[in-house]
Amino acid sequence: MSWRWVIVPVLVLVGGTRIWLRYRRRHPRRGAPRALSSHAVLHGKVGLVASREIRERLRGRLFRVSSAIILIVVAGAILIPKITSSPAPPEKVGVVGALATPERQLVVAVGEDTGTKVVFSSEASTAAAGRALRAGTIDVCIDGDRLIVDESSPSGDTFVQGLAEELGVQLAYQQAKLSPVQAETVARAKPFEVVNLKAATKTTVRTTSLIGVILIFIMLSQYLTWTLMGVMEEKSSRVVEVLLAAMRPIELLSGKVLGIGLMAMGQAALAVGFALVLAEAVGSSLLHGTAPVELAAVLVWLVLGYAFYCWVYAAAGSLVERQDQVQTLVLPLSIPMIVGYIFALIVAPTGSPSTFFDVLAYVPLTAPFEMPVLVALGRVQWWEFAGSAMVSIVCTFFVARFAAGIYRRAILRTGGRVRLRQLLAGTKG
Amino acid sequence: MTRQLELQGLTRRFGAITALDDLSFSVPSGRVVGFLGPNGAGKTTTMRAIFGLTDLDAGTVRWGGAPVGETERNQFGYMPEERGLYPGMHVGEQLTYLGRLHGMAPPDAAASAGRWMERLSVAERAGDKVESLSHGNQQRVQLAAALVHDPEVLVLDEPLAGLDPIGIDSIREVLVEQAHAGRAVLFSSHQLDLVEDFCEDVVIIDHGRLVTSGSVDELATSGARRLVVRVEGDRQGRWAEGMPGVRISEAVAGAVRLVLGESVDSDDVLRAAMGAGRVTEFSFQRRRLSELFREALG
């Protein structure tokens, strides 16, 4: 199968990386350190801080493990439907007596409609057909104007049901003495077209949006936690005092959220790139049709969601300096995200959003989850999408200003959790 | 040209507490200045103020006559009281990174980090994480972090705390060398005898106010005369108790240090000592920094 050509290189890549990292751990560099220019593609102090974040995170086991998990989830989402939808085994149709050519063609057509091939066999008598059915050498037998099966629940077999209906109709045509032309005209009867003023939604796009929303939640949770923990660690290790002697708080804060944000985008790009290559290789329909548009919406809201929340989490990290203090902060901070995520999970598969859901799509706290679902359902125009993005960007600006103020005042206060009340009371840092 | 770091009228209040109260002093380039004061006197707050790490209610910090801003601070090196480095980052990379944050080009920062690691005997640990180093080696790396960008001003908060004698010698050597190279060095310490050994100037503060400042030589030779007297059979100097104008400063290793009033004749003191027993030591000495410190703080 073609997907092996994707899995094998991925396994080779992962294995090679592990061997290389193990070698580096056993043979660390000694003497004068290497200049950081190769990593510091970003400029200025903000760029230096961001580059350090990226470098240190790339070295960490956490990033490699989370990347592997995301790739496995993506691969599963693409490969499992493909594997489970593989062609069914051929239907073995026994015939007692002769079967005219039009009926024979009809049986083949029903097989094509239900995704199976049809293999005919001739049965000497009804009794012989019964034995063949019980022995499993045939699945169904056409005996005059009836079908014989040996199944506990024949109504669940779509091939048999389709066959029964089509052969019945064919018999009715013959009994009505319709000419072949008339019979064909009737057979080609099409139902009236139903025009829906709302754009039609396909299951594929809904599935893509569902995967996208899950991806946004996993990645936002991971990277926002990194931001919070990173700020907290700089405070608790006191390195922040050395750093702030060389740069302004806003530079350190911006560099940190930029570095971690770029990591998030890199990981998302890796996941999407992997999904595209894998889907193409195995011929998955998951990324066909309007799914790429949905994918773009997911990426846009991953960026906007991170941009909005990262400042909040960074400011929260500056208030604490111990792990146990972090626990009390994370839950209240993550509630809006969880609410948005749960609503999106409920609506994405059903495709029927409420007005409240529509409203949540314009609230920056929940929009990263709701808006991609609305895009998948075809419920928003481009200007509505842009409007929600603008609301998020404007709110991000104000949130960033507020969070930077909190960070500046709190980051050098040590000796216990800093209360927001103390900072808002206006005492200086 | 001699430049100096000037602190003028620094005032900082934390609610009802005044941490710095119109504090002024200066640190000339080429000098090592010891910054002394009891716990809570305001030393750390003063040092943080130099780097803009605390908002001042009043006062200015100047370097070479100009107010200190971001550009000037790039030329300052800082070692905070609570040591701070990334625990999980490699020593060499961390020093290079800090050098670059102070505006150094990548090759210069890497070369300088290598030089300082050699100088402070931690070059072998360049590829190790900071958290894997001993306390003494972490202290050396912290000093290297303050020096890596070749700063004009060094501000070190308790750089000798927790070090063994070899570590202290190593850091003392570097500080003196830096001053001789024209840097202004300000450092705080509670180890007054060590400060006395290599400081040219001292600044003593208490309750955020300047108590005294000047060169160690001037301060040591000023004020009342000091006599060290050793009398066999009287290690505590009881013979001197009650002598008018004579105060026992301290008794150390069997000898007593006496502080003489202006009107006291040293011959009278010698006679009194001889009357108490055999005198094996009798010498005038400079005022020690620990004495100066105690006297200054009352």
XYZ file of C-alpha atoms in Angstrom, chain A residues 63-291:
229
model
C 8.487 18.962 22.403
C 9.565 15.757 20.703
C 6.983 13.691 22.560
C 4.141 16.138 21.892
C 5.126 16.385 18.197
C 5.073 12.600 17.943
C 1.638 12.450 19.602
C 0.213 15.089 17.256
C 1.615 13.294 14.198
C 0.152 10.016 15.426
C -3.268 11.671 15.932
C -3.130 13.184 12.430
C -1.997 9.912 10.880
C -4.770 8.065 12.714
C -7.396 10.540 11.556
C -6.339 10.034 7.940
C -5.461 6.353 7.863
C -8.170 4.804 10.041
C -11.135 5.904 7.865
C -9.158 4.835 4.812
C -8.397 1.413 6.256
C -11.926 0.854 7.569
C -13.479 1.890 4.236
C -11.473 -0.643 2.190
C -13.538 -2.547 -0.466
C -15.856 -5.203 0.896
C -15.402 -8.827 -0.287
C -17.389 -9.720 -3.476
C -21.024 -10.760 -3.102
C -21.473 -14.356 -4.298
C -24.864 -14.571 -5.964
C -26.307 -18.001 -6.739
C -28.910 -18.350 -9.535
C -31.432 -21.169 -9.768
C -32.334 -21.528 -13.420
C -31.493 -18.815 -15.957
C -31.090 -15.089 -15.350
C -31.813 -12.750 -18.275
C -29.144 -10.262 -19.321
C -31.036 -7.105 -18.139
C -31.516 -8.680 -14.682
C -27.887 -9.806 -14.598
C -26.787 -6.221 -15.426
C -29.123 -4.962 -12.741
C -27.504 -7.202 -10.099
C -24.024 -5.937 -11.100
C -25.278 -2.311 -10.902
C -26.669 -2.847 -7.393
C -23.287 -4.295 -6.391
C -21.513 -1.193 -7.731
C -23.917 1.061 -5.838
C -23.099 -0.688 -2.556
C -19.353 -0.811 -3.258
C -19.018 -4.541 -3.889
C -18.275 -6.755 -6.823
C -20.663 -9.534 -7.759
C -19.716 -13.135 -8.581
C -22.416 -15.365 -10.108
C -22.750 -19.112 -9.658
C -25.337 -21.475 -11.056
C -27.305 -23.619 -8.582
C -28.949 -26.839 -9.723
C -32.025 -26.544 -7.462
C -33.522 -24.627 -4.592
C -32.350 -27.334 -2.202
C -28.798 -27.130 -3.567
C -28.909 -23.352 -3.195
C -30.005 -23.784 0.436
C -27.031 -26.052 1.101
C -24.667 -23.603 -0.595
C -26.088 -20.745 1.477
C -25.650 -22.665 4.723
C -22.126 -23.708 3.687
C -21.338 -20.064 2.948
C -20.257 -20.677 -0.657
C -22.904 -18.127 -1.776
C -24.332 -15.074 0.022
C -27.687 -14.788 -1.707
C -29.649 -16.832 -4.185
C -32.049 -15.589 -6.902
C -34.753 -18.189 -7.275
C -37.422 -16.977 -9.707
C -39.153 -13.978 -8.119
C -37.624 -14.384 -4.684
C -34.261 -13.973 -2.950
C -33.048 -16.572 -0.487
C -30.520 -15.711 2.220
C -29.257 -17.406 5.325
C -28.716 -14.400 7.599
C -29.930 -13.575 11.074
C -30.726 -9.994 10.027
C -31.170 -9.732 6.244
C -32.658 -6.210 6.566
C -29.183 -4.994 7.617
C -27.622 -6.182 4.347
C -27.818 -3.197 1.978
C -26.851 -5.284 -1.042
C -29.693 -7.734 -0.473
C -32.168 -4.929 0.247
C -31.113 -3.026 -2.891
C -31.251 -6.168 -4.956
C -34.727 -7.043 -3.710
C -36.064 -3.568 -4.541
C -34.461 -3.317 -7.973
C -35.487 -6.813 -9.069
C -39.018 -6.122 -7.832
C -39.187 -2.924 -9.883
C -37.818 -4.752 -12.910
C -40.513 -7.406 -12.540
C -43.160 -4.691 -12.256
C -41.929 -3.155 -15.540
C -42.273 -6.519 -17.243
C -45.746 -7.116 -15.818
C -46.829 -3.613 -16.961
C -45.565 -4.587 -20.389
C -43.503 -1.447 -20.727
C -41.349 -1.231 -23.821
C -37.608 -1.195 -23.162
C -37.551 2.559 -23.895
C -40.416 3.208 -21.490
C -38.832 1.006 -18.849
C -35.561 2.880 -19.175
C -37.316 6.241 -18.943
C -39.047 5.173 -15.770
C -35.855 3.632 -14.429
C -34.017 6.885 -15.015
C -36.548 8.895 -13.083
C -34.729 11.435 -10.865
C -36.121 12.983 -7.732
C -36.743 16.737 -7.739
C -33.675 18.760 -6.911
C -33.797 20.229 -3.414
C -32.263 23.720 -3.376
C -31.077 24.680 0.116
C -30.481 28.382 0.701
C -27.865 27.387 3.275
C -24.687 26.010 1.748
C -24.439 22.279 1.863
C -22.018 20.842 4.397
C -20.101 17.738 3.724
C -19.096 15.233 6.314
C -15.461 15.527 5.234
C -15.247 19.227 6.114
C -17.017 18.617 9.397
C -14.495 15.926 10.246
C -11.634 18.255 9.294
C -13.090 20.993 11.501
C -13.459 18.556 14.386
C -9.835 17.468 14.062
C -8.834 21.135 13.700
C -10.650 22.158 16.889
C -9.034 19.292 18.811
C -5.643 20.332 17.395
C -6.212 23.964 18.447
C -7.154 22.901 21.980
C -4.189 20.542 22.395
C -1.705 23.045 21.017
C -3.065 26.075 22.869
C -3.096 24.116 26.138
C 0.467 22.951 25.600
C 2.004 26.230 24.488
C 0.149 28.441 26.938
C 1.270 26.164 29.766
C 4.829 26.464 28.455
C 4.506 30.249 28.494
C 3.222 30.281 32.067
C 5.823 27.795 33.293
C 8.632 29.549 31.412
C 7.862 32.891 33.061
C 7.461 31.216 36.457
C 10.798 29.404 36.102
C 12.620 32.613 35.200
C 11.162 34.215 38.288
C 11.811 31.317 40.652
C 15.393 30.797 39.418
C 15.950 34.570 39.824
C 17.564 34.719 36.387
C 14.997 37.362 35.528
C 16.912 39.904 37.626
C 20.044 39.322 35.545
C 18.039 39.522 32.320
C 16.155 42.680 33.270
C 19.456 44.356 34.087
C 20.158 44.071 30.348
C 16.735 44.605 28.758
C 13.283 46.032 29.360
C 10.528 43.772 30.746
C 8.457 44.149 27.586
C 11.398 42.911 25.485
C 11.831 39.810 27.645
C 8.098 39.137 27.682
C 7.687 39.680 23.936
C 10.669 37.479 23.132
C 9.302 34.684 25.253
C 5.782 34.679 23.800
C 7.179 35.123 20.280
C 9.589 32.197 20.657
C 7.002 29.865 22.097
C 4.441 31.072 19.545
C 6.810 30.311 16.669
C 7.312 26.857 18.129
C 3.537 26.384 18.136
C 3.261 27.543 14.526
C 6.145 25.294 13.535
C 4.512 22.306 15.161
C 1.169 23.156 13.556
C 2.863 23.540 10.153
C 4.540 20.175 10.693
C 1.189 18.566 11.515
C -0.566 20.150 8.521
C 2.311 19.375 6.134
C 2.356 15.800 7.355
C -1.429 15.586 6.954
C -1.281 16.908 3.373
C 1.514 14.541 2.331
C -0.078 11.555 4.014
C -3.567 12.325 2.660
C -2.146 12.648 -0.853
C -0.131 9.468 -0.511
C -3.019 7.306 0.648
C -5.636 9.069 -1.484
C -7.663 10.240 1.499
C -10.624 12.496 0.815
C -10.195 14.238 4.171
C -8.436 17.247 2.694
C -10.426 17.505 -0.546
C -13.227 19.894 -1.455
C -13.549 22.833 0.956
C -11.403 21.127 3.620
